[in-house]
Amino acid sequence: MIDYEVFSRAQYQEAADAIRQRTAHRPQVGLILGSGLNPLADEVVDADRIAYAEVPHFPGTSVVGHIGQLVIGELSGQTVLIMQGRTHAYEGVSLQRVTLPVRVMHELGIHTLIVTNAAGGINPDFRAGDLMLIVDHLGLMAMMGGNPLWGPNDESLGPRFPAMSKAYTPALRRLALEVAAREGIPLRQGVYGGLSGPAFETPAEVRFLRLIGVDAIGMSTVPEVMVACHMGMRVLGFSGISNAAIAELDTEAEADHEEVLVAGQILGPRLMALLRGILAELPA
Ligand code: HPA
């Protein structure tokens, strides 16, 4: 059973105030970097860095490859706030706390969230090193009650029953495809499936995920996107395919976190090129 916590808007504002006191930048775009994708934040110009531990109510990070700091500054003509690493529910943190940074981004005036993750390729055509534009998600964990919107609803933030039919903003997806085509960056499109983790999937689970239309599988992203969507933020998402999920019984292959981090090193530069192009053309 997943724990749940209640946070108030005053607590989100308290965290936002703490960040504002540490930086003169006023970010409008938020970026969450998944496993192995930390180096993307090194490109930020005039960066202010704030450890999550220094922001009230922020979750900590315990997973290798997740640094746990905010990097705020300029990137491709935008003022961005980058989360270098995220927290996952499997670390024993409530989904309300996992997604609290997205609430705080909104308090800071951020209107666009770009989420990235490392994911297992479920679509048999996908290979490690592929980049996938998330067109939609299958929130398996949320469908089973692991939903960050459980609990009292603050109507000042969003509706009790938010629509999720355009969770990944169509105009931003079009922009991503345009930039990818122009820059010659191969970009797959597909549905991201969100599980709780931390165990990787059994072959039977991989075959099940294929049947229900999942292209890439991971342990994050869905809660953050639901919360952003609840508050009317624009969302763009990318999965870096770090490994092909194993669908056959009794093969030698095994998924492990190391290959996820190694794939990040290949995916990082390509994703960075794509993000630069997108940020440069992001509508206000
Ligand atoms: N399964 C679940 N999550 C993942 C995987 C995977 O194969 N690879 C990276 N994150």
Coordinates of C-alpha atoms and ligand atoms in Angstrom, one line a residue:
M1 CA 0.0 0.0 0.0
I2 CA 1.3 3.4 -0.9
D3 CA 1.4 6.0 1.8
Y4 CA -0.2 9.3 1.2
E5 CA 0.4 12.7 2.7
V6 CA -1.4 16.0 2.5
F7 CA 0.5 19.2 1.7
S8 CA -1.1 22.7 1.6
R9 CA -0.5 25.5 -0.9
A10 CA 1.2 27.4 1.9
Q11 CA 3.8 24.7 2.0
Y12 CA 4.4 24.8 -1.8
Q13 CA 4.7 28.6 -1.5
E14 CA 7.2 28.2 1.4
A15 CA 9.4 26.0 -0.8
A16 CA 9.0 28.5 -3.7
D17 CA 10.0 31.4 -1.5
A18 CA 13.1 29.5 -0.4
I19 CA 14.1 29.0 -4.0
R20 CA 13.4 32.6 -4.9
Q21 CA 15.7 33.8 -2.1
R22 CA 18.6 31.7 -3.6
T23 CA 18.3 32.9 -7.2
A24 CA 17.6 36.0 -9.2
H25 CA 16.4 33.9 -12.1
R26 CA 12.7 33.6 -12.7
P27 CA 12.3 30.3 -14.6
Q28 CA 9.4 29.6 -16.9
V29 CA 10.3 26.1 -18.0
G30 CA 10.9 23.2 -15.7
L31 CA 12.9 20.1 -16.7
I32 CA 13.2 16.8 -14.8
L33 CA 16.2 14.7 -15.7
G34 CA 16.0 11.0 -15.4
S35 CA 18.6 8.3 -14.6
G36 CA 21.9 8.9 -16.3
L37 CA 20.8 12.2 -17.8
N38 CA 22.4 14.6 -15.3
P39 CA 25.0 16.1 -17.6
L40 CA 22.3 18.0 -19.5
A41 CA 22.2 20.4 -16.6
D42 CA 25.9 21.3 -17.1
E43 CA 25.0 23.3 -20.1
V44 CA 23.0 25.8 -18.1
V45 CA 24.5 29.3 -18.2
D46 CA 24.8 31.5 -15.1
A47 CA 23.6 28.6 -13.0
D48 CA 22.4 28.8 -9.4
R49 CA 22.5 25.3 -7.7
I50 CA 20.3 24.4 -4.8
A51 CA 20.4 21.0 -3.1
Y52 CA 16.9 19.5 -2.6
A53 CA 17.8 19.1 1.1
E54 CA 17.9 22.9 1.3
V55 CA 14.3 23.4 0.1
P56 CA 11.5 22.9 2.6
H57 CA 9.4 19.8 2.1
F58 CA 11.4 18.6 -1.0
P59 CA 11.9 14.8 -1.2
G60 CA 15.5 13.5 -1.0
T61 CA 17.0 11.2 -3.6
S62 CA 18.6 7.9 -2.8
V63 CA 19.1 6.3 -6.2
V64 CA 22.5 6.2 -7.9
G65 CA 22.5 8.6 -10.9
H66 CA 20.1 11.0 -9.3
I67 CA 22.1 14.0 -7.8
G68 CA 19.3 15.8 -6.1
Q69 CA 19.8 19.4 -6.9
L70 CA 18.1 22.2 -8.7
V71 CA 20.0 24.0 -11.4
I72 CA 18.4 27.3 -12.4
G73 CA 19.7 29.5 -15.2
E74 CA 19.6 30.2 -18.9
L75 CA 19.5 27.5 -21.6
S76 CA 18.8 28.2 -25.3
G77 CA 17.1 31.5 -24.7
Q78 CA 14.8 30.2 -21.8
T79 CA 15.1 30.6 -18.1
V80 CA 14.9 27.0 -16.9
L81 CA 14.7 25.2 -13.6
I82 CA 16.3 21.8 -13.9
M83 CA 15.8 18.9 -11.5
Q84 CA 19.0 16.9 -11.6
G85 CA 17.5 13.7 -10.4
R86 CA 14.1 12.8 -9.1
T87 CA 12.5 10.8 -6.3
H88 CA 10.5 7.7 -7.0
A89 CA 7.6 6.2 -4.9
Y90 CA 9.6 2.9 -4.5
E91 CA 12.1 4.9 -2.4
G92 CA 9.4 4.9 0.3
V93 CA 8.2 8.4 -0.4
S94 CA 4.6 9.4 -0.8
L95 CA 3.5 10.3 -4.3
Q96 CA 2.4 13.7 -2.9
R97 CA 6.0 14.4 -1.9
V98 CA 7.4 12.8 -5.0
T99 CA 5.4 15.3 -7.1
L100 CA 5.8 18.3 -4.7
P101 CA 8.6 19.8 -6.8
V102 CA 6.1 20.1 -9.7
R103 CA 3.7 22.0 -7.4
V104 CA 6.5 24.3 -6.4
M105 CA 7.5 24.9 -10.1
H106 CA 3.9 26.0 -10.6
E107 CA 4.2 28.4 -7.6
L108 CA 7.4 29.8 -9.2
G109 CA 5.4 30.7 -12.4
I110 CA 6.6 27.8 -14.5
H111 CA 4.1 27.0 -17.2
T112 CA 5.9 24.3 -19.1
L113 CA 7.2 21.0 -17.8
I114 CA 9.6 18.8 -19.8
V115 CA 10.1 15.3 -18.3
T116 CA 12.7 12.8 -19.2
N117 CA 13.3 9.3 -18.1
A118 CA 15.2 6.1 -18.8
A119 CA 12.9 3.4 -19.8
G120 CA 12.8 -0.2 -20.9
G121 CA 11.9 -0.9 -24.5
I122 CA 8.7 -2.9 -24.7
N123 CA 8.0 -2.3 -28.4
P124 CA 10.0 -5.0 -30.1
D125 CA 11.2 -2.5 -32.7
F126 CA 12.9 -0.4 -30.0
R127 CA 16.6 -0.7 -29.3
A128 CA 18.8 0.6 -26.4
G129 CA 19.9 4.1 -27.3
D130 CA 16.6 5.0 -29.0
L131 CA 14.8 8.2 -28.0
M132 CA 11.0 8.2 -27.7
L133 CA 8.6 11.1 -27.7
I134 CA 5.9 10.2 -25.1
V135 CA 2.6 10.7 -26.8
D136 CA 0.5 9.3 -24.0
H137 CA 0.9 7.2 -20.9
L138 CA -0.6 4.1 -19.3
G139 CA -0.5 5.0 -15.6
L140 CA -0.6 1.5 -14.3
M141 CA 0.4 2.5 -10.8
A142 CA -2.1 5.4 -10.8
M143 CA -4.9 3.1 -12.1
M144 CA -4.3 0.8 -9.1
G145 CA -4.6 3.7 -6.6
G146 CA -1.0 5.0 -6.6
N147 CA -2.2 8.4 -7.6
P148 CA -0.7 11.7 -6.5
L149 CA -4.1 13.4 -6.8
W150 CA -5.6 11.3 -4.0
G151 CA -6.5 13.3 -0.9
P152 CA -8.3 16.6 -0.5
N153 CA -8.4 18.7 -3.7
D154 CA -7.3 22.3 -3.6
E155 CA -9.6 23.9 -6.2
S156 CA -7.2 26.9 -6.4
L157 CA -4.7 24.6 -8.1
G158 CA -7.0 22.4 -10.3
P159 CA -10.2 20.4 -10.6
R160 CA -11.1 17.4 -8.5
F161 CA -11.5 15.4 -11.8
P162 CA -8.9 16.6 -14.2
A163 CA -9.0 15.6 -17.9
M164 CA -6.0 13.6 -19.0
S165 CA -6.8 13.2 -22.6
K166 CA -4.2 15.8 -23.7
A167 CA -1.7 15.2 -21.0
Y168 CA 1.2 15.6 -23.4
T169 CA 0.5 18.9 -25.0
P170 CA -0.1 18.4 -28.8
A171 CA 1.5 21.6 -29.9
L172 CA 4.7 20.7 -28.0
R173 CA 4.8 17.2 -29.5
R174 CA 4.5 18.7 -32.9
L175 CA 7.3 21.1 -32.2
A176 CA 9.5 18.2 -30.9
L177 CA 8.9 16.2 -34.1
E178 CA 9.7 19.3 -36.3
V179 CA 12.9 20.0 -34.4
A180 CA 14.0 16.3 -34.5
A181 CA 13.3 16.1 -38.3
R182 CA 15.2 19.3 -39.0
E183 CA 18.2 18.3 -36.8
G184 CA 18.3 14.8 -38.1
I185 CA 17.7 13.2 -34.7
P186 CA 15.9 9.9 -34.9
L187 CA 12.8 10.1 -32.7
R188 CA 10.4 7.3 -32.0
Q189 CA 6.9 8.0 -30.7
G190 CA 5.0 5.8 -28.2
V191 CA 3.1 5.2 -25.0
Y192 CA 5.0 5.2 -21.7
G193 CA 3.8 2.8 -19.0
G194 CA 4.4 3.7 -15.4
L195 CA 4.9 1.0 -12.8
S196 CA 5.9 1.4 -9.2
G197 CA 9.2 -0.6 -9.4
P198 CA 11.8 -1.2 -8.1
A199 CA 11.9 -4.7 -9.5
F200 CA 12.2 -5.0 -13.3
E201 CA 9.5 -6.9 -15.1
T202 CA 9.1 -10.6 -15.5
P203 CA 8.9 -11.9 -19.0
A204 CA 5.2 -12.5 -18.5
E205 CA 4.7 -8.9 -17.4
V206 CA 6.7 -7.7 -20.5
R207 CA 4.4 -9.7 -22.8
F208 CA 1.3 -8.3 -20.9
L209 CA 2.6 -4.7 -21.4
R210 CA 3.1 -5.3 -25.1
L211 CA -0.5 -6.6 -25.4
I212 CA -2.0 -3.5 -23.7
G213 CA -0.1 -1.0 -25.9
V214 CA 2.9 0.1 -23.8
D215 CA 6.0 1.0 -25.9
A216 CA 8.4 1.9 -23.1
I217 CA 8.2 1.1 -19.4
G218 CA 9.6 2.9 -16.4
M219 CA 9.1 3.7 -12.7
S220 CA 8.5 7.5 -12.8
T221 CA 7.1 10.3 -14.9
V222 CA 3.4 9.5 -14.7
P223 CA 2.8 11.0 -11.2
E224 CA 4.7 14.2 -12.2
V225 CA 2.7 14.6 -15.4
M226 CA -0.6 14.0 -13.6
V227 CA 0.2 16.8 -11.2
A228 CA 1.3 19.2 -13.9
C229 CA -1.8 18.4 -15.9
H230 CA -4.0 19.0 -12.8
M231 CA -2.6 22.5 -12.7
G232 CA -3.0 23.2 -16.4
M233 CA 0.8 23.1 -17.2
R234 CA 2.0 22.3 -20.7
V235 CA 3.9 19.0 -20.7
L236 CA 6.4 17.4 -23.0
G237 CA 8.0 14.0 -22.3
F238 CA 10.9 11.9 -23.6
S239 CA 12.0 8.4 -22.8
G240 CA 15.5 7.3 -23.4
I241 CA 15.4 3.6 -24.1
S242 CA 18.1 2.2 -21.9
N243 CA 17.5 -1.5 -22.4
A244 CA 15.2 -3.9 -24.3
A245 CA 12.8 -5.5 -21.8
I246 CA 13.1 -9.2 -21.8
A247 CA 10.0 -11.0 -23.1
E248 CA 11.2 -14.6 -23.3
L249 CA 11.7 -17.0 -20.4
D250 CA 15.1 -18.5 -19.7
T251 CA 17.3 -16.2 -21.8
E252 CA 20.7 -15.2 -20.5
A253 CA 19.9 -11.5 -20.6
E254 CA 19.0 -9.5 -17.5
A255 CA 18.0 -5.8 -17.0
D256 CA 20.1 -3.9 -14.5
H257 CA 20.6 -0.3 -13.4
E258 CA 24.2 -0.2 -14.7
E259 CA 23.0 -0.5 -18.3
V260 CA 20.4 2.2 -17.6
L261 CA 23.2 4.6 -16.6
V262 CA 25.5 3.6 -19.5
A263 CA 22.7 4.1 -22.0
G264 CA 22.2 7.6 -20.5
Q265 CA 25.7 8.5 -21.7
I266 CA 24.7 7.7 -25.3
L267 CA 21.3 9.2 -25.1
G268 CA 22.4 12.4 -23.2
P269 CA 24.0 14.3 -26.1
R270 CA 21.2 13.4 -28.5
L271 CA 18.5 14.5 -26.1
M272 CA 20.4 17.6 -25.3
A273 CA 20.5 18.6 -29.0
L274 CA 16.8 18.0 -29.3
L275 CA 16.0 20.0 -26.1
R276 CA 18.1 22.9 -27.2
G277 CA 16.2 23.1 -30.5
I278 CA 12.9 22.8 -28.7
L279 CA 13.7 25.4 -26.0
A280 CA 14.8 27.9 -28.7
E281 CA 11.4 27.7 -30.3
L282 CA 9.1 27.2 -27.4
P283 CA 6.1 29.4 -27.6
A284 CA 5.7 31.9 -24.7
Ligands
HPA1 N1 11.8 -1.6 -16.7 C1 11.4 -0.6 -15.8 N2 11.9 0.5 -15.7 C2 13.1 0.8 -16.4 C3 13.6 -0.2 -17.3 C4 12.9 -1.4 -17.4 O1 13.4 -2.3 -18.2 N3 14.7 0.4 -17.8 C5 14.8 1.6 -17.2 N4 13.8 1.9 -16.4

